[in-house]
Amino acid sequence: QNESEEVRGLEGVIALSSELSSIDGEAGQLVYRGYDIHDLAENASFEEVVYLLWHGDLPTQSQLDALKSDLRTARELPAPVIDILRQAPDSAHPMAVLRTAISALGLYDDEADADSPEANRRKATRLLARTPGIIAAYARLRNGDEPIDPLDEASMAYNFLYMLNGEAPGSAAEATFDTCLVLHADHGLNASTFTSRVIGSTLSDMYSAVSGAIGALKGPLHGGANREVMRMLLDIDQKGADPVEYVQEKLASKERVMGFGHRVYRTMDPRAAILRDRVQELSEERNATKWYDYSMAILNTVKSEKGLDPNVDFFSASTYYMMGLDPDLFTPIFALSRSAGWTAHLLEQWADNRLIRPRAAYVGKTGRTVTPIDAR
Ligand code: SDX
């Protein structure tokens, strides 16, 4: 590739090799370490998938018990980080609060700059273990409520829902949320994962890399889309608008319909297909089929008029909403799950590191000489 060939947004560029996840954009397939996402969504818990991403194989029962024990031991939040959450202005963007709190975790981790594989595995465990508590504490503090401690033996999915409202989630809610965490855990070199690897490739630290990744995920073209999808569905509902006309107006005014399109998938995102069925079930269970009906009307319109398929963010929005989750937490929840992928990619990057530094085609002016300022 000579200097003049710019590839916009690095589309189609293979930047590095990875054993973590594979996406077949034509077939609409996603695989983590050789396991198809449908198989994992059906038959593995989030903690099993975390172990798979970090270690390369699904855990035995004793390996899973050890991981769960490590996560329990590591999850207590440093008091100053809770204070940062207390002081965050109500107007602050939820992902800016999460980015700040995760970055602050690094200030109180005396291994923050230790770069041995063992120290990085411990930091990966601490980061993943603490993220649910940070999000739940933030959600409660901004409502004027005190944070709730997690229950000792419960799963991450159970404890996240429990820490939000102090009630035991039903087994169906726990299973649905656990599946959502499995579905969001990793996804090749998406913008936030690539960001984490670029930062890690300079041999900077895990907290810097994950904070940067959260910054990338915040954007509405990436993880921020699920919050925008819910804003659209709520707007349609509150206005009593016809979803077909609503989205046709967006398309006519060249606006992007959030939750649709993807840089890699050229057919439906398999995660969206899995969540579409969950939304249908949840909407029937909760007698709230309007969310499924709006979604399918929008899906059919965007597909027929723009040829675009939904991505994971389109159906995750109504899944979380029907579970009673605050839309402001939708992208932080995405970050919770993707912390498993980000840290797995960092461990992989550091196992065989090379600085990530592409080139730019220079298209600026040339051959200029300085004129003294009083003559400019
Ligand atoms: C995630 O990369 C990942 O893997 C991300 C992710 C993960 O797990 O990490 O899968 C999670 O981020 C999913 C994507 C969430 N984002 C959104 O839903 C935002 C809306 N989507 C688009 O902005 C867009 O589809 C992107 C950003 C996802 C991908 O954009 P590309 O590949 O850069 O495509 P593009 O912007 O060049 O669009 C190509 C054409 C354009 O039309 P023309 O200008 O050529 O006529 O498709 C149109 C775009 O206008 N288009 C859309 C659209 N997405 C693309 N038109 C309307 N609505 C949309 N959503």
Short mmCIF file of C-alpha atoms and ligand atoms in Angstrom, two decimals:
data_model
loop_
_atom_site.label_atom_id
_atom_site.label_comp_id
_atom_site.label_asym_id
_atom_site.label_seq_id
_atom_site.Cartn_x
_atom_site.Cartn_y
_atom_site.Cartn_z
CA GLN A 1 0.00 0.00 0.00
CA ASN A 2 1.78 3.16 -1.08
CA GLU A 3 1.39 6.47 0.77
CA SER A 4 -1.32 7.84 -1.52
CA GLU A 5 -3.85 5.09 -0.75
CA GLU A 6 -6.04 6.31 2.14
CA VAL A 7 -8.62 3.79 3.40
CA ARG A 8 -11.42 5.80 5.01
CA GLY A 9 -12.13 4.61 8.54
CA LEU A 10 -9.70 1.73 7.94
CA GLU A 11 -12.61 -0.12 6.30
CA GLY A 12 -11.60 -3.70 5.48
CA VAL A 13 -8.05 -3.18 6.78
CA ILE A 14 -6.60 -6.17 8.65
CA ALA A 15 -4.63 -4.43 11.41
CA LEU A 16 -3.47 -7.49 13.38
CA SER A 17 -4.06 -11.17 14.09
CA SER A 18 -6.19 -12.28 17.04
CA GLU A 19 -7.44 -15.57 18.46
CA LEU A 20 -10.29 -13.97 20.42
CA SER A 21 -13.29 -13.50 18.13
CA SER A 22 -14.13 -13.85 14.49
CA ILE A 23 -16.93 -12.10 12.55
CA ASP A 24 -18.18 -13.37 9.20
CA GLY A 25 -19.95 -10.27 7.85
CA GLU A 26 -21.44 -12.05 4.84
CA ALA A 27 -22.81 -15.04 6.75
CA GLY A 28 -23.72 -13.03 9.86
CA GLN A 29 -21.68 -15.23 12.16
CA LEU A 30 -19.81 -14.39 15.38
CA VAL A 31 -17.43 -16.81 17.09
CA TYR A 32 -15.53 -16.40 20.39
CA ARG A 33 -12.42 -18.62 20.48
CA GLY A 34 -14.09 -21.15 18.16
CA TYR A 35 -17.52 -21.24 19.79
CA ASP A 36 -20.52 -19.87 17.84
CA ILE A 37 -22.33 -17.04 19.62
CA HIS A 38 -25.67 -18.91 19.46
CA ASP A 39 -24.12 -21.87 21.29
CA LEU A 40 -22.54 -19.62 23.93
CA ALA A 41 -25.72 -17.54 24.39
CA GLU A 42 -27.70 -20.73 24.98
CA ASN A 43 -25.21 -22.79 26.96
CA ALA A 44 -22.65 -20.59 28.74
CA SER A 45 -22.82 -17.99 31.50
CA PHE A 46 -21.07 -14.63 31.27
CA GLU A 47 -18.45 -15.77 33.80
CA GLU A 48 -17.73 -18.86 31.65
CA VAL A 49 -17.31 -16.58 28.60
CA VAL A 50 -14.98 -14.27 30.58
CA TYR A 51 -12.85 -17.30 31.42
CA LEU A 52 -12.95 -18.42 27.75
CA LEU A 53 -11.80 -14.99 26.50
CA TRP A 54 -9.06 -14.64 29.11
CA HIS A 55 -7.73 -18.21 29.07
CA GLY A 56 -8.69 -19.68 25.68
CA ASP A 57 -10.95 -22.54 26.85
CA LEU A 58 -14.27 -22.87 28.67
CA PRO A 59 -13.58 -23.48 32.39
CA THR A 60 -14.04 -26.67 34.36
CA GLN A 61 -16.30 -26.29 37.39
CA SER A 62 -13.32 -25.74 39.70
CA GLN A 63 -11.77 -23.17 37.33
CA LEU A 64 -15.13 -21.36 37.16
CA ASP A 65 -15.46 -21.43 40.96
CA ALA A 66 -11.95 -19.97 41.27
CA LEU A 67 -12.75 -17.16 38.79
CA LYS A 68 -15.99 -16.34 40.63
CA SER A 69 -14.09 -16.28 43.91
CA ASP A 70 -11.44 -13.95 42.44
CA LEU A 71 -14.17 -11.65 41.10
CA ARG A 72 -15.92 -11.59 44.50
CA THR A 73 -12.65 -10.81 46.30
CA ALA A 74 -11.76 -8.01 43.87
CA ARG A 75 -15.07 -6.20 43.59
CA GLU A 76 -15.02 -3.83 46.59
CA LEU A 77 -14.79 -0.22 45.40
CA PRO A 78 -12.13 2.14 46.84
CA ALA A 79 -13.99 4.75 48.96
CA PRO A 80 -12.54 7.72 47.00
CA VAL A 81 -14.04 6.28 43.80
CA ILE A 82 -17.49 6.18 45.43
CA ASP A 83 -16.91 9.82 46.44
CA ILE A 84 -16.22 10.69 42.79
CA LEU A 85 -19.56 9.11 41.91
CA ARG A 86 -21.24 11.13 44.68
CA GLN A 87 -19.76 14.36 43.37
CA ALA A 88 -20.52 13.73 39.69
CA PRO A 89 -22.92 16.47 38.52
CA ASP A 90 -26.42 15.17 37.66
CA SER A 91 -25.94 16.66 34.19
CA ALA A 92 -22.83 14.53 33.56
CA HIS A 93 -23.06 11.98 30.74
CA PRO A 94 -23.27 8.46 32.26
CA MET A 95 -20.36 7.27 30.09
CA ALA A 96 -18.27 10.27 31.18
CA VAL A 97 -18.95 9.27 34.80
CA LEU A 98 -17.96 5.65 34.09
CA ARG A 99 -14.83 6.76 32.19
CA THR A 100 -13.84 8.99 35.13
CA ALA A 101 -14.50 6.32 37.78
CA ILE A 102 -12.60 3.60 35.87
CA SER A 103 -9.70 5.99 35.37
CA ALA A 104 -9.78 6.81 39.11
CA LEU A 105 -9.61 3.08 39.96
CA GLY A 106 -6.09 3.27 38.54
CA LEU A 107 -5.13 5.94 41.08
CA TYR A 108 -5.95 3.54 43.94
CA ASP A 109 -4.40 0.41 42.46
CA ASP A 110 -0.78 0.09 43.57
CA GLU A 111 -0.24 -2.29 40.63
CA ALA A 112 -1.56 0.23 38.09
CA ASP A 113 1.78 0.45 36.27
CA ALA A 114 3.02 -3.09 36.98
CA ASP A 115 3.37 -4.74 33.58
CA SER A 116 3.90 -8.45 34.38
CA PRO A 117 1.34 -10.86 32.90
CA GLU A 118 0.28 -11.85 36.43
CA ALA A 119 -0.26 -8.20 37.47
CA ASN A 120 -2.25 -7.54 34.29
CA ARG A 121 -4.46 -10.59 34.92
CA ARG A 122 -5.13 -9.31 38.45
CA LYS A 123 -5.96 -5.84 37.08
CA ALA A 124 -8.29 -7.36 34.46
CA THR A 125 -10.09 -9.18 37.28
CA ARG A 126 -10.32 -6.02 39.41
CA LEU A 127 -11.59 -3.91 36.50
CA LEU A 128 -14.29 -6.40 35.50
CA ALA A 129 -15.27 -7.12 39.11
CA ARG A 130 -15.67 -3.43 40.00
CA THR A 131 -17.46 -2.12 36.90
CA PRO A 132 -20.94 -3.45 37.84
CA GLY A 133 -20.67 -1.89 41.30
CA ILE A 134 -19.56 1.45 39.85
CA ILE A 135 -22.51 1.57 37.45
CA ALA A 136 -25.05 0.47 40.08
CA ALA A 137 -23.65 2.87 42.71
CA TYR A 138 -23.78 5.74 40.21
CA ALA A 139 -27.37 4.88 39.27
CA ARG A 140 -28.49 4.89 42.91
CA LEU A 141 -26.47 7.94 44.03
CA ARG A 142 -27.89 10.10 41.24
CA ASN A 143 -31.37 9.14 42.51
CA GLY A 144 -30.37 10.13 46.04
CA ASP A 145 -30.11 6.53 47.25
CA GLU A 146 -27.14 4.86 48.90
CA PRO A 147 -25.27 2.09 47.04
CA ILE A 148 -26.27 -1.51 47.85
CA ASP A 149 -23.61 -4.18 48.47
CA PRO A 150 -23.69 -7.27 46.23
CA LEU A 151 -24.76 -10.64 47.60
CA ASP A 152 -21.93 -13.03 48.21
CA GLU A 153 -22.74 -16.06 46.07
CA ALA A 154 -24.76 -14.49 43.25
CA SER A 155 -23.72 -14.23 39.59
CA MET A 156 -22.55 -10.91 38.11
CA ALA A 157 -25.85 -10.67 36.22
CA TYR A 158 -27.90 -11.30 39.38
CA ASN A 159 -25.81 -8.94 41.50
CA PHE A 160 -25.92 -6.09 38.98
CA LEU A 161 -29.73 -6.17 38.94
CA TYR A 162 -29.84 -6.64 42.73
CA MET A 163 -27.43 -3.71 43.38
CA LEU A 164 -29.62 -1.46 41.25
CA ASN A 165 -32.83 -1.80 43.21
CA GLY A 166 -32.19 -4.06 46.20
CA GLU A 167 -34.62 -6.69 45.00
CA ALA A 168 -33.85 -10.25 43.96
CA PRO A 169 -34.25 -10.32 40.16
CA GLY A 170 -36.41 -13.19 38.85
CA SER A 171 -34.50 -16.10 37.33
CA ALA A 172 -35.82 -15.06 33.90
CA ALA A 173 -34.43 -11.54 34.32
CA GLU A 174 -31.09 -12.90 35.51
CA ALA A 175 -30.92 -15.31 32.55
CA THR A 176 -31.86 -12.61 30.03
CA PHE A 177 -29.32 -10.15 31.43
CA ASP A 178 -26.63 -12.85 31.55
CA THR A 179 -27.30 -13.60 27.88
CA CYS A 180 -26.97 -9.89 27.05
CA LEU A 181 -23.59 -9.83 28.81
CA VAL A 182 -22.48 -12.89 26.80
CA LEU A 183 -23.59 -11.26 23.54
CA HIS A 184 -21.68 -7.99 24.14
CA ALA A 185 -18.44 -9.46 25.51
CA ASP A 186 -16.23 -9.26 22.41
CA HIS A 187 -16.47 -8.34 18.75
CA GLY A 188 -13.18 -8.28 16.86
CA LEU A 189 -11.48 -4.94 16.29
CA ASN A 190 -14.44 -2.64 16.86
CA ALA A 191 -13.50 1.00 17.51
CA SER A 192 -13.30 0.73 21.31
CA THR A 193 -11.33 -2.52 21.28
CA PHE A 194 -8.95 -1.12 18.66
CA THR A 195 -8.56 1.98 20.86
CA SER A 196 -7.63 -0.19 23.84
CA ARG A 197 -5.02 -2.04 21.78
CA VAL A 198 -3.51 1.15 20.35
CA ILE A 199 -3.08 2.53 23.88
CA GLY A 200 -1.80 -0.83 25.17
CA SER A 201 0.66 -1.12 22.28
CA THR A 202 2.66 1.87 23.60
CA LEU A 203 3.11 -0.17 26.85
CA SER A 204 0.87 2.27 28.69
CA ASP A 205 -1.25 0.72 31.46
CA MET A 206 -4.54 -1.20 31.51
CA TYR A 207 -6.47 1.64 33.21
CA SER A 208 -5.38 4.11 30.50
CA ALA A 209 -6.35 1.61 27.79
CA VAL A 210 -9.79 0.75 29.23
CA SER A 211 -10.56 4.43 29.99
CA GLY A 212 -9.76 5.23 26.36
CA ALA A 213 -11.96 2.35 25.19
CA ILE A 214 -14.87 3.70 27.25
CA GLY A 215 -14.34 7.05 25.56
CA ALA A 216 -14.64 5.38 22.16
CA LEU A 217 -17.67 3.26 23.13
CA LYS A 218 -19.51 6.42 24.30
CA GLY A 219 -19.99 7.65 20.74
CA PRO A 220 -23.45 7.26 19.12
CA LEU A 221 -21.92 5.53 16.09
CA HIS A 222 -20.70 2.77 18.46
CA GLY A 223 -21.97 1.80 21.92
CA GLY A 224 -23.93 5.01 22.39
CA ALA A 225 -26.39 3.82 19.74
CA ASN A 226 -28.45 1.69 22.16
CA ARG A 227 -29.36 4.77 24.20
CA GLU A 228 -30.37 6.59 20.98
CA VAL A 229 -32.50 3.63 19.85
CA MET A 230 -34.48 3.85 23.12
CA ARG A 231 -34.84 7.62 22.70
CA MET A 232 -36.36 6.96 19.26
CA LEU A 233 -38.76 4.25 20.51
CA LEU A 234 -39.88 6.43 23.45
CA ASP A 235 -40.38 9.41 21.13
CA ILE A 236 -42.56 7.33 18.80
CA ASP A 237 -44.56 6.06 21.79
CA GLN A 238 -44.99 9.44 23.46
CA LYS A 239 -46.03 11.12 20.19
CA GLY A 240 -48.31 8.24 19.23
CA ALA A 241 -46.48 8.40 15.93
CA ASP A 242 -46.64 5.81 13.18
CA PRO A 243 -43.22 4.10 13.36
CA VAL A 244 -43.08 3.62 9.59
CA GLU A 245 -43.72 7.30 8.84
CA TYR A 246 -41.40 8.34 11.69
CA VAL A 247 -38.45 6.44 10.30
CA GLN A 248 -39.27 7.33 6.68
CA GLU A 249 -39.00 10.99 7.68
CA LYS A 250 -35.59 10.31 9.23
CA LEU A 251 -34.39 8.55 6.10
CA ALA A 252 -35.82 11.27 3.85
CA SER A 253 -33.89 13.92 5.79
CA LYS A 254 -30.71 11.82 5.42
CA GLU A 255 -30.63 11.15 9.18
CA ARG A 256 -29.07 7.93 10.45
CA VAL A 257 -31.49 5.53 12.13
CA MET A 258 -29.59 4.36 15.20
CA GLY A 259 -29.35 0.60 15.67
CA PHE A 260 -29.01 -0.07 11.94
CA GLY A 261 -26.05 -0.73 9.70
CA HIS A 262 -22.66 -2.12 10.57
CA ARG A 263 -19.13 -1.79 9.24
CA VAL A 264 -18.69 -5.56 8.96
CA TYR A 265 -22.10 -7.28 8.87
CA ARG A 266 -23.72 -7.30 5.43
CA THR A 267 -26.70 -9.23 6.82
CA MET A 268 -28.42 -9.29 10.22
CA ASP A 269 -26.06 -9.14 13.22
CA PRO A 270 -26.54 -12.57 14.87
CA ARG A 271 -26.72 -10.86 18.26
CA ALA A 272 -29.66 -8.78 16.99
CA ALA A 273 -31.42 -11.96 15.83
CA ILE A 274 -31.01 -13.54 19.27
CA LEU A 275 -32.25 -10.39 21.04
CA ARG A 276 -35.16 -9.93 18.57
CA ASP A 277 -36.63 -13.21 19.83
CA ARG A 278 -36.02 -12.19 23.47
CA VAL A 279 -37.81 -8.88 22.86
CA GLN A 280 -40.77 -10.75 21.38
CA GLU A 281 -40.95 -13.06 24.42
CA LEU A 282 -40.41 -10.28 26.97
CA SER A 283 -42.99 -8.02 25.30
CA GLU A 284 -45.58 -10.81 25.46
CA GLU A 285 -44.72 -11.70 29.07
CA ARG A 286 -45.03 -8.05 30.09
CA ASN A 287 -48.05 -7.36 27.93
CA ALA A 288 -46.02 -4.62 26.22
CA THR A 289 -45.99 -5.92 22.68
CA LYS A 290 -45.90 -2.32 21.36
CA TRP A 291 -42.11 -2.25 21.78
CA TYR A 292 -41.78 -5.37 19.60
CA ASP A 293 -44.33 -4.05 17.10
CA TYR A 294 -42.59 -0.65 16.82
CA SER A 295 -39.25 -2.42 16.40
CA MET A 296 -40.43 -4.74 13.64
CA ALA A 297 -42.18 -1.88 11.79
CA ILE A 298 -38.96 0.14 11.90
CA LEU A 299 -36.86 -2.89 10.94
CA ASN A 300 -38.99 -3.72 7.88
CA THR A 301 -39.02 -0.07 6.75
CA VAL A 302 -35.25 0.49 7.06
CA LYS A 303 -34.57 -2.88 5.43
CA SER A 304 -36.86 -2.26 2.48
CA GLU A 305 -35.99 1.43 1.99
CA LYS A 306 -32.27 1.45 2.80
CA GLY A 307 -31.31 -2.21 2.65
CA LEU A 308 -29.88 -1.98 6.16
CA ASP A 309 -30.12 -4.65 8.85
CA PRO A 310 -30.35 -4.05 12.62
CA ASN A 311 -27.26 -4.41 14.78
CA VAL A 312 -26.98 -5.54 18.41
CA ASP A 313 -27.92 -2.07 19.70
CA PHE A 314 -31.34 -2.08 18.04
CA PHE A 315 -32.89 -4.87 20.10
CA SER A 316 -30.71 -4.57 23.21
CA ALA A 317 -32.45 -1.24 23.88
CA SER A 318 -35.98 -2.63 24.26
CA THR A 319 -34.66 -5.76 26.00
CA TYR A 320 -33.09 -3.61 28.74
CA TYR A 321 -36.07 -1.24 28.85
CA MET A 322 -38.53 -4.08 29.39
CA MET A 323 -36.27 -5.36 32.17
CA GLY A 324 -36.87 -2.02 33.88
CA LEU A 325 -33.36 -0.68 33.29
CA ASP A 326 -32.80 3.09 32.97
CA PRO A 327 -31.88 3.98 29.37
CA ASP A 328 -29.00 6.10 30.72
CA LEU A 329 -27.41 2.84 31.86
CA PHE A 330 -27.65 1.07 28.48
CA THR A 331 -24.20 2.09 27.19
CA PRO A 332 -22.50 1.63 30.59
CA ILE A 333 -23.96 -1.91 30.58
CA PHE A 334 -22.39 -2.42 27.15
CA ALA A 335 -19.06 -1.29 28.66
CA LEU A 336 -19.53 -3.68 31.62
CA SER A 337 -19.68 -6.65 29.27
CA ARG A 338 -17.08 -5.39 26.80
CA SER A 339 -14.57 -4.93 29.62
CA ALA A 340 -14.08 -8.69 29.28
CA GLY A 341 -13.16 -8.27 25.61
CA TRP A 342 -11.05 -5.15 26.09
CA THR A 343 -8.94 -6.79 28.82
CA ALA A 344 -8.65 -10.04 26.83
CA HIS A 345 -7.38 -8.06 23.83
CA LEU A 346 -4.87 -6.22 26.04
CA LEU A 347 -3.52 -9.49 27.44
CA GLU A 348 -3.22 -10.77 23.84
CA GLN A 349 -1.58 -7.51 22.70
CA TRP A 350 1.00 -7.63 25.45
CA ALA A 351 1.81 -11.32 24.87
CA ASP A 352 3.39 -10.32 21.52
CA ASN A 353 3.43 -6.55 21.47
CA ARG A 354 4.31 -4.22 18.61
CA LEU A 355 3.54 -0.48 18.61
CA ILE A 356 0.40 0.19 16.52
CA ARG A 357 1.27 3.13 14.28
CA PRO A 358 -0.31 3.41 10.79
CA ARG A 359 0.61 6.07 8.21
CA ALA A 360 -1.33 9.03 6.82
CA ALA A 361 -1.31 10.13 3.18
CA TYR A 362 -0.11 13.75 3.40
CA VAL A 363 -2.42 15.95 1.34
CA GLY A 364 -1.42 19.29 2.87
CA LYS A 365 0.44 22.22 1.25
CA THR A 366 4.15 21.92 0.43
CA GLY A 367 7.17 24.13 -0.30
CA ARG A 368 6.18 27.12 1.85
CA THR A 369 8.66 29.56 3.51
CA VAL A 370 8.15 31.65 6.65
CA THR A 371 7.22 35.35 6.18
CA PRO A 372 8.21 37.53 9.18
CA ILE A 373 5.13 38.15 11.34
CA ASP A 374 5.06 41.92 10.71
CA ALA A 375 4.84 41.17 7.01
CA ARG A 376 1.99 38.61 7.29
C1 SDX B 1 -21.81 -1.23 17.45
O1 SDX B 1 -17.73 -2.37 14.96
C2 SDX B 1 -18.43 -3.09 15.76
O2 SDX B 1 -18.32 -4.31 15.77
C3 SDX B 1 -19.35 -2.35 16.69
C4 SDX B 1 -20.28 -3.22 17.51
C5 SDX B 1 -19.52 -3.99 18.59
O3 SDX B 1 -20.04 -5.03 19.04
O4 SDX B 1 -18.46 -3.48 19.03
O5 SDX B 1 -20.94 -4.13 16.65
C6 SDX B 1 -21.32 -2.39 18.26
O6 SDX B 1 -21.26 -0.16 17.58
C7 SDX B 1 -22.90 -1.44 16.44
C8 SDX B 1 -23.16 -0.17 15.56
C9 SDX B 1 -23.99 0.82 16.40
N1 SDX B 1 -24.10 2.09 15.66
C10 SDX B 1 -25.28 2.49 15.14
O7 SDX B 1 -26.30 1.80 15.13
C11 SDX B 1 -25.25 3.88 14.54
C12 SDX B 1 -25.94 3.89 13.19
N2 SDX B 1 -25.09 3.11 12.28
C13 SDX B 1 -24.27 3.86 11.36
O8 SDX B 1 -23.80 5.07 11.79
C14 SDX B 1 -23.30 2.98 10.56
O9 SDX B 1 -24.03 1.94 10.07
C15 SDX B 1 -22.05 2.47 11.25
C16 SDX B 1 -21.30 3.55 11.91
C17 SDX B 1 -22.41 1.42 12.24
C18 SDX B 1 -21.17 1.83 10.16
O10 SDX B 1 -20.94 2.82 9.26
P1 SDX B 1 -19.96 2.72 7.99
O11 SDX B 1 -19.51 1.32 7.76
O12 SDX B 1 -18.91 3.77 8.12
O13 SDX B 1 -20.97 3.04 6.84
P2 SDX B 1 -21.23 4.51 6.33
O14 SDX B 1 -21.47 5.45 7.47
O15 SDX B 1 -20.18 4.83 5.34
O16 SDX B 1 -22.66 4.32 5.58
C19 SDX B 1 -22.74 3.69 4.31
C20 SDX B 1 -24.06 4.15 3.73
C21 SDX B 1 -24.20 5.67 3.79
O17 SDX B 1 -25.14 5.98 2.76
P3 SDX B 1 -24.62 6.91 1.56
O18 SDX B 1 -24.10 8.17 2.23
O19 SDX B 1 -23.50 6.08 0.90
O20 SDX B 1 -25.84 7.10 0.71
O21 SDX B 1 -25.14 3.63 4.52
C22 SDX B 1 -25.84 4.72 5.13
C23 SDX B 1 -24.90 5.91 5.08
O22 SDX B 1 -25.65 7.11 5.08
N3 SDX B 1 -26.08 4.33 6.51
C24 SDX B 1 -27.18 4.65 7.18
C25 SDX B 1 -27.03 4.05 8.44
N4 SDX B 1 -25.86 3.40 8.50
C26 SDX B 1 -25.26 3.59 7.30
N5 SDX B 1 -28.27 5.36 6.83
C27 SDX B 1 -29.25 5.48 7.77
N6 SDX B 1 -29.16 4.92 9.01
C28 SDX B 1 -28.08 4.22 9.37
N7 SDX B 1 -28.02 3.68 10.59
#
